[in-house]
Amino acid sequence: MSIEDYGGGQTPRADVMVVTTNDVPGYQVTEVIGEVFGLTVRSRHLGSQIGAGLKSMIGGELKGLTKTLVETRNQAMERLVDQARARGANAVLMMRFDVSEAADVGTEVCAYGTAAVINKS
């Protein structure tokens, strides 16, 4: 797998800017819309669980699970951006991820932040 399989984030000219900071240099926050989030829950199939169990005995990266988590985080972020856009925002400030187990059947990934309208200063 290439490095593109292990990354995420936005395209350079996204219509909704997502940042992990409280503000964006060169921009002024003109409206705070409120909290937005994108949520997804993924289960692992039996083959990947068996493979991960065997791999964990000898050590090393679980590449299949890594790729699945990247895809899951990207999907959560896409849903976050969709929700922000639907509420009229052009930015999400203080974006974070929360990851937890969901009832022992999968992994829950939530991307969340504050939807806002920003304008160039």
PDB file of N, CA, C and O in Angstrom, residues 53-101:
ATOM      1  N   GLY A  53      -5.422 -11.131  15.020  1.00  0.00           N
ATOM      2  CA  GLY A  53      -5.057 -11.941  16.190  1.00  0.00           C
ATOM      3  C   GLY A  53      -3.744 -12.661  15.982  1.00  0.00           C
ATOM      4  O   GLY A  53      -2.890 -12.693  16.868  1.00  0.00           O
ATOM      5  N   LEU A  54      -3.559 -13.231  14.782  1.00  0.00           N
ATOM      6  CA  LEU A  54      -2.300 -13.922  14.490  1.00  0.00           C
ATOM      7  C   LEU A  54      -1.140 -12.943  14.434  1.00  0.00           C
ATOM      8  O   LEU A  54      -0.068 -13.202  14.969  1.00  0.00           O
ATOM      9  N   LYS A  55      -1.350 -11.789  13.813  1.00  0.00           N
ATOM     10  CA  LYS A  55      -0.300 -10.785  13.684  1.00  0.00           C
ATOM     11  C   LYS A  55       0.106 -10.248  15.053  1.00  0.00           C
ATOM     12  O   LYS A  55       1.283  -9.975  15.301  1.00  0.00           O
ATOM     13  N   SER A  56      -0.865 -10.113  15.960  1.00  0.00           N
ATOM     14  CA  SER A  56      -0.552  -9.569  17.277  1.00  0.00           C
ATOM     15  C   SER A  56       0.356 -10.496  18.076  1.00  0.00           C
ATOM     16  O   SER A  56       1.055 -10.056  18.976  1.00  0.00           O
ATOM     17  N   MET A  57       0.367 -11.779  17.735  1.00  0.00           N
ATOM     18  CA  MET A  57       1.252 -12.724  18.432  1.00  0.00           C
ATOM     19  C   MET A  57       2.707 -12.525  18.046  1.00  0.00           C
ATOM     20  O   MET A  57       3.594 -12.745  18.858  1.00  0.00           O
ATOM     21  N   ILE A  58       2.952 -12.097  16.794  1.00  0.00           N
ATOM     22  CA  ILE A  58       4.333 -11.947  16.347  1.00  0.00           C
ATOM     23  C   ILE A  58       4.774 -10.491  16.286  1.00  0.00           C
ATOM     24  O   ILE A  58       5.942 -10.192  16.113  1.00  0.00           O
ATOM     25  N   GLY A  59       3.837  -9.578  16.437  1.00  0.00           N
ATOM     26  CA  GLY A  59       4.162  -8.159  16.443  1.00  0.00           C
ATOM     27  C   GLY A  59       4.115  -7.548  15.058  1.00  0.00           C
ATOM     28  O   GLY A  59       4.089  -8.234  14.045  1.00  0.00           O
ATOM     29  N   GLY A  60       4.098  -6.232  15.010  1.00  0.00           N
ATOM     30  CA  GLY A  60       4.078  -5.503  13.752  1.00  0.00           C
ATOM     31  C   GLY A  60       2.767  -4.783  13.523  1.00  0.00           C
ATOM     32  O   GLY A  60       1.805  -4.945  14.265  1.00  0.00           O
ATOM     33  N   GLU A  61       2.769  -3.968  12.497  1.00  0.00           N
ATOM     34  CA  GLU A  61       1.580  -3.178  12.177  1.00  0.00           C
ATOM     35  C   GLU A  61       0.483  -4.046  11.593  1.00  0.00           C
ATOM     36  O   GLU A  61       0.738  -4.942  10.788  1.00  0.00           O
ATOM     37  N   LEU A  62      -0.733  -3.751  11.979  1.00  0.00           N
ATOM     38  CA  LEU A  62      -1.905  -4.423  11.432  1.00  0.00           C
ATOM     39  C   LEU A  62      -2.409  -3.570  10.279  1.00  0.00           C
ATOM     40  O   LEU A  62      -3.305  -2.731  10.439  1.00  0.00           O
ATOM     41  N   LYS A  63      -1.809  -3.735   9.108  1.00  0.00           N
ATOM     42  CA  LYS A  63      -2.049  -2.841   7.974  1.00  0.00           C
ATOM     43  C   LYS A  63      -3.507  -2.811   7.529  1.00  0.00           C
ATOM     44  O   LYS A  63      -4.031  -1.755   7.186  1.00  0.00           O
ATOM     45  N   GLY A  64      -4.169  -3.933   7.543  1.00  0.00           N
ATOM     46  CA  GLY A  64      -5.575  -3.964   7.149  1.00  0.00           C
ATOM     47  C   GLY A  64      -6.439  -3.141   8.089  1.00  0.00           C
ATOM     48  O   GLY A  64      -7.315  -2.392   7.664  1.00  0.00           O
ATOM     49  N   LEU A  65      -6.162  -3.256   9.387  1.00  0.00           N
ATOM     50  CA  LEU A  65      -6.924  -2.482  10.359  1.00  0.00           C
ATOM     51  C   LEU A  65      -6.559  -1.002  10.293  1.00  0.00           C
ATOM     52  O   LEU A  65      -7.419  -0.139  10.480  1.00  0.00           O
ATOM     53  N   THR A  66      -5.300  -0.701  10.014  1.00  0.00           N
ATOM     54  CA  THR A  66      -4.886   0.689   9.859  1.00  0.00           C
ATOM     55  C   THR A  66      -5.641   1.332   8.706  1.00  0.00           C
ATOM     56  O   THR A  66      -6.191   2.432   8.834  1.00  0.00           O
ATOM     57  N   LYS A  67      -5.693   0.637   7.578  1.00  0.00           N
ATOM     58  CA  LYS A  67      -6.395   1.175   6.408  1.00  0.00           C
ATOM     59  C   LYS A  67      -7.881   1.362   6.696  1.00  0.00           C
ATOM     60  O   LYS A  67      -8.473   2.374   6.327  1.00  0.00           O
ATOM     61  N   THR A  68      -8.485   0.413   7.404  1.00  0.00           N
ATOM     62  CA  THR A  68      -9.897   0.522   7.754  1.00  0.00           C
ATOM     63  C   THR A  68     -10.141   1.724   8.656  1.00  0.00           C
ATOM     64  O   THR A  68     -11.112   2.461   8.475  1.00  0.00           O
ATOM     65  N   LEU A  69      -9.251   1.961   9.618  1.00  0.00           N
ATOM     66  CA  LEU A  69      -9.425   3.104  10.510  1.00  0.00           C
ATOM     67  C   LEU A  69      -9.273   4.417   9.760  1.00  0.00           C
ATOM     68  O   LEU A  69     -10.028   5.366   9.993  1.00  0.00           O
ATOM     69  N   VAL A  70      -8.330   4.491   8.827  1.00  0.00           N
ATOM     70  CA  VAL A  70      -8.170   5.703   8.014  1.00  0.00           C
ATOM     71  C   VAL A  70      -9.441   5.965   7.214  1.00  0.00           C
ATOM     72  O   VAL A  70      -9.954   7.087   7.176  1.00  0.00           O
ATOM     73  N   GLU A  71      -9.981   4.940   6.578  1.00  0.00           N
ATOM     74  CA  GLU A  71     -11.216   5.089   5.805  1.00  0.00           C
ATOM     75  C   GLU A  71     -12.369   5.531   6.698  1.00  0.00           C
ATOM     76  O   GLU A  71     -13.189   6.374   6.306  1.00  0.00           O
ATOM     77  N   THR A  72     -12.422   4.988   7.908  1.00  0.00           N
ATOM     78  CA  THR A  72     -13.481   5.329   8.848  1.00  0.00           C
ATOM     79  C   THR A  72     -13.363   6.778   9.301  1.00  0.00           C
ATOM     80  O   THR A  72     -14.356   7.509   9.348  1.00  0.00           O
ATOM     81  N   ARG A  73     -12.151   7.222   9.621  1.00  0.00           N
ATOM     82  CA  ARG A  73     -11.945   8.620  10.017  1.00  0.00           C
ATOM     83  C   ARG A  73     -12.309   9.565   8.875  1.00  0.00           C
ATOM     84  O   ARG A  73     -12.932  10.598   9.097  1.00  0.00           O
ATOM     85  N   ASN A  74     -11.918   9.207   7.654  1.00  0.00           N
ATOM     86  CA  ASN A  74     -12.246  10.047   6.495  1.00  0.00           C
ATOM     87  C   ASN A  74     -13.753  10.150   6.302  1.00  0.00           C
ATOM     88  O   ASN A  74     -14.279  11.216   5.984  1.00  0.00           O
ATOM     89  N   GLN A  75     -14.469   9.032   6.492  1.00  0.00           N
ATOM     90  CA  GLN A  75     -15.921   9.061   6.350  1.00  0.00           C
ATOM     91  C   GLN A  75     -16.552   9.939   7.439  1.00  0.00           C
ATOM     92  O   GLN A  75     -17.466  10.724   7.155  1.00  0.00           O
ATOM     93  N   ALA A  76     -16.076   9.838   8.660  1.00  0.00           N
ATOM     94  CA  ALA A  76     -16.597  10.671   9.744  1.00  0.00           C
ATOM     95  C   ALA A  76     -16.356  12.146   9.440  1.00  0.00           C
ATOM     96  O   ALA A  76     -17.232  12.992   9.655  1.00  0.00           O
ATOM     97  N   MET A  77     -15.175  12.463   8.911  1.00  0.00           N
ATOM     98  CA  MET A  77     -14.866  13.855   8.584  1.00  0.00           C
ATOM     99  C   MET A  77     -15.736  14.359   7.431  1.00  0.00           C
ATOM    100  O   MET A  77     -16.191  15.504   7.457  1.00  0.00           O
ATOM    101  N   GLU A  78     -15.984  13.515   6.434  1.00  0.00           N
ATOM    102  CA  GLU A  78     -16.872  13.909   5.328  1.00  0.00           C
ATOM    103  C   GLU A  78     -18.269  14.241   5.858  1.00  0.00           C
ATOM    104  O   GLU A  78     -18.891  15.216   5.432  1.00  0.00           O
ATOM    105  N   ARG A  79     -18.755  13.447   6.803  1.00  0.00           N
ATOM    106  CA  ARG A  79     -20.075  13.694   7.380  1.00  0.00           C
ATOM    107  C   ARG A  79     -20.082  14.977   8.210  1.00  0.00           C
ATOM    108  O   ARG A  79     -21.067  15.710   8.220  1.00  0.00           O
ATOM    109  N   LEU A  80     -18.988  15.240   8.909  1.00  0.00           N
ATOM    110  CA  LEU A  80     -18.832  16.485   9.651  1.00  0.00           C
ATOM    111  C   LEU A  80     -18.938  17.674   8.707  1.00  0.00           C
ATOM    112  O   LEU A  80     -19.682  18.630   8.958  1.00  0.00           O
ATOM    113  N   VAL A  81     -18.206  17.631   7.610  1.00  0.00           N
ATOM    114  CA  VAL A  81     -18.213  18.722   6.627  1.00  0.00           C
ATOM    115  C   VAL A  81     -19.605  18.870   6.015  1.00  0.00           C
ATOM    116  O   VAL A  81     -20.092  19.993   5.849  1.00  0.00           O
ATOM    117  N   ASP A  82     -20.265  17.764   5.697  1.00  0.00           N
ATOM    118  CA  ASP A  82     -21.623  17.827   5.134  1.00  0.00           C
ATOM    119  C   ASP A  82     -22.585  18.519   6.096  1.00  0.00           C
ATOM    120  O   ASP A  82     -23.411  19.336   5.686  1.00  0.00           O
ATOM    121  N   GLN A  83     -22.476  18.205   7.383  1.00  0.00           N
ATOM    122  CA  GLN A  83     -23.358  18.819   8.370  1.00  0.00           C
ATOM    123  C   GLN A  83     -23.062  20.316   8.505  1.00  0.00           C
ATOM    124  O   GLN A  83     -23.973  21.137   8.566  1.00  0.00           O
ATOM    125  N   ALA A  84     -21.782  20.680   8.527  1.00  0.00           N
ATOM    126  CA  ALA A  84     -21.411  22.094   8.626  1.00  0.00           C
ATOM    127  C   ALA A  84     -21.920  22.870   7.417  1.00  0.00           C
ATOM    128  O   ALA A  84     -22.495  23.955   7.557  1.00  0.00           O
ATOM    129  N   ARG A  85     -21.731  22.314   6.227  1.00  0.00           N
ATOM    130  CA  ARG A  85     -22.192  22.961   4.989  1.00  0.00           C
ATOM    131  C   ARG A  85     -23.712  23.138   5.018  1.00  0.00           C
ATOM    132  O   ARG A  85     -24.224  24.197   4.659  1.00  0.00           O
ATOM    133  N   ALA A  86     -24.431  22.115   5.460  1.00  0.00           N
ATOM    134  CA  ALA A  86     -25.893  22.177   5.504  1.00  0.00           C
ATOM    135  C   ALA A  86     -26.392  23.252   6.466  1.00  0.00           C
ATOM    136  O   ALA A  86     -27.483  23.792   6.280  1.00  0.00           O
ATOM    137  N   ARG A  87     -25.588  23.582   7.463  1.00  0.00           N
ATOM    138  CA  ARG A  87     -25.976  24.607   8.443  1.00  0.00           C
ATOM    139  C   ARG A  87     -25.467  25.994   8.060  1.00  0.00           C
ATOM    140  O   ARG A  87     -25.626  26.942   8.810  1.00  0.00           O
ATOM    141  N   GLY A  88     -24.831  26.116   6.881  1.00  0.00           N
ATOM    142  CA  GLY A  88     -24.393  27.411   6.392  1.00  0.00           C
ATOM    143  C   GLY A  88     -22.984  27.817   6.772  1.00  0.00           C
ATOM    144  O   GLY A  88     -22.602  28.971   6.587  1.00  0.00           O
ATOM    145  N   ALA A  89     -22.203  26.897   7.290  1.00  0.00           N
ATOM    146  CA  ALA A  89     -20.833  27.212   7.700  1.00  0.00           C
ATOM    147  C   ALA A  89     -19.875  27.080   6.523  1.00  0.00           C
ATOM    148  O   ALA A  89     -20.120  26.318   5.587  1.00  0.00           O
ATOM    149  N   ASN A  90     -18.784  27.818   6.600  1.00  0.00           N
ATOM    150  CA  ASN A  90     -17.697  27.620   5.639  1.00  0.00           C
ATOM    151  C   ASN A  90     -16.415  27.212   6.353  1.00  0.00           C
ATOM    152  O   ASN A  90     -15.355  27.164   5.755  1.00  0.00           O
ATOM    153  N   ALA A  91     -16.547  26.900   7.666  1.00  0.00           N
ATOM    154  CA  ALA A  91     -15.392  26.438   8.433  1.00  0.00           C
ATOM    155  C   ALA A  91     -15.858  25.600   9.615  1.00  0.00           C
ATOM    156  O   ALA A  91     -16.969  25.762  10.120  1.00  0.00           O
ATOM    157  N   VAL A  92     -14.976  24.698  10.035  1.00  0.00           N
ATOM    158  CA  VAL A  92     -15.151  23.971  11.289  1.00  0.00           C
ATOM    159  C   VAL A  92     -13.877  24.207  12.084  1.00  0.00           C
ATOM    160  O   VAL A  92     -12.782  23.854  11.644  1.00  0.00           O
ATOM    161  N   LEU A  93     -14.046  24.819  13.244  1.00  0.00           N
ATOM    162  CA  LEU A  93     -12.923  25.128  14.115  1.00  0.00           C
ATOM    163  C   LEU A  93     -12.807  24.062  15.204  1.00  0.00           C
ATOM    164  O   LEU A  93     -13.789  23.422  15.566  1.00  0.00           O
ATOM    165  N   MET A  94     -11.604  23.898  15.721  1.00  0.00           N
ATOM    166  CA  MET A  94     -11.328  22.978  16.833  1.00  0.00           C
ATOM    167  C   MET A  94     -11.796  21.543  16.549  1.00  0.00           C
ATOM    168  O   MET A  94     -12.333  20.875  17.425  1.00  0.00           O
ATOM    169  N   MET A  95     -11.591  21.066  15.330  1.00  0.00           N
ATOM    170  CA  MET A  95     -12.005  19.714  14.966  1.00  0.00           C
ATOM    171  C   MET A  95     -11.176  18.684  15.742  1.00  0.00           C
ATOM    172  O   MET A  95      -9.975  18.840  15.910  1.00  0.00           O
ATOM    173  N   ARG A  96     -11.847  17.667  16.227  1.00  0.00           N
ATOM    174  CA  ARG A  96     -11.217  16.573  16.949  1.00  0.00           C
ATOM    175  C   ARG A  96     -11.860  15.265  16.519  1.00  0.00           C
ATOM    176  O   ARG A  96     -12.961  15.238  15.986  1.00  0.00           O
ATOM    177  N   PHE A  97     -11.158  14.172  16.807  1.00  0.00           N
ATOM    178  CA  PHE A  97     -11.708  12.834  16.619  1.00  0.00           C
ATOM    179  C   PHE A  97     -11.859  12.173  17.979  1.00  0.00           C
ATOM    180  O   PHE A  97     -11.022  12.352  18.860  1.00  0.00           O
ATOM    181  N   ASP A  98     -12.901  11.384  18.121  1.00  0.00           N
ATOM    182  CA  ASP A  98     -13.087  10.542  19.292  1.00  0.00           C
ATOM    183  C   ASP A  98     -13.295   9.130  18.770  1.00  0.00           C
ATOM    184  O   ASP A  98     -14.100   8.926  17.856  1.00  0.00           O
ATOM    185  N   VAL A  99     -12.570   8.184  19.319  1.00  0.00           N
ATOM    186  CA  VAL A  99     -12.664   6.795  18.868  1.00  0.00           C
ATOM    187  C   VAL A  99     -12.964   5.919  20.073  1.00  0.00           C
ATOM    188  O   VAL A  99     -12.322   6.045  21.114  1.00  0.00           O
ATOM    189  N   SER A 100     -13.952   5.029  19.928  1.00  0.00           N
ATOM    190  CA  SER A 100     -14.276   4.117  21.019  1.00  0.00           C
ATOM    191  C   SER A 100     -14.839   2.820  20.457  1.00  0.00           C
ATOM    192  O   SER A 100     -15.234   2.746  19.297  1.00  0.00           O
ATOM    193  N   GLU A 101     -14.877   1.815  21.310  1.00  0.00           N
ATOM    194  CA  GLU A 101     -15.479   0.546  20.932  1.00  0.00           C
ATOM    195  C   GLU A 101     -16.994   0.690  21.021  1.00  0.00           C
ATOM    196  O   GLU A 101     -17.514   1.334  21.928  1.00  0.00           O
TER     197      GLU A 101
END
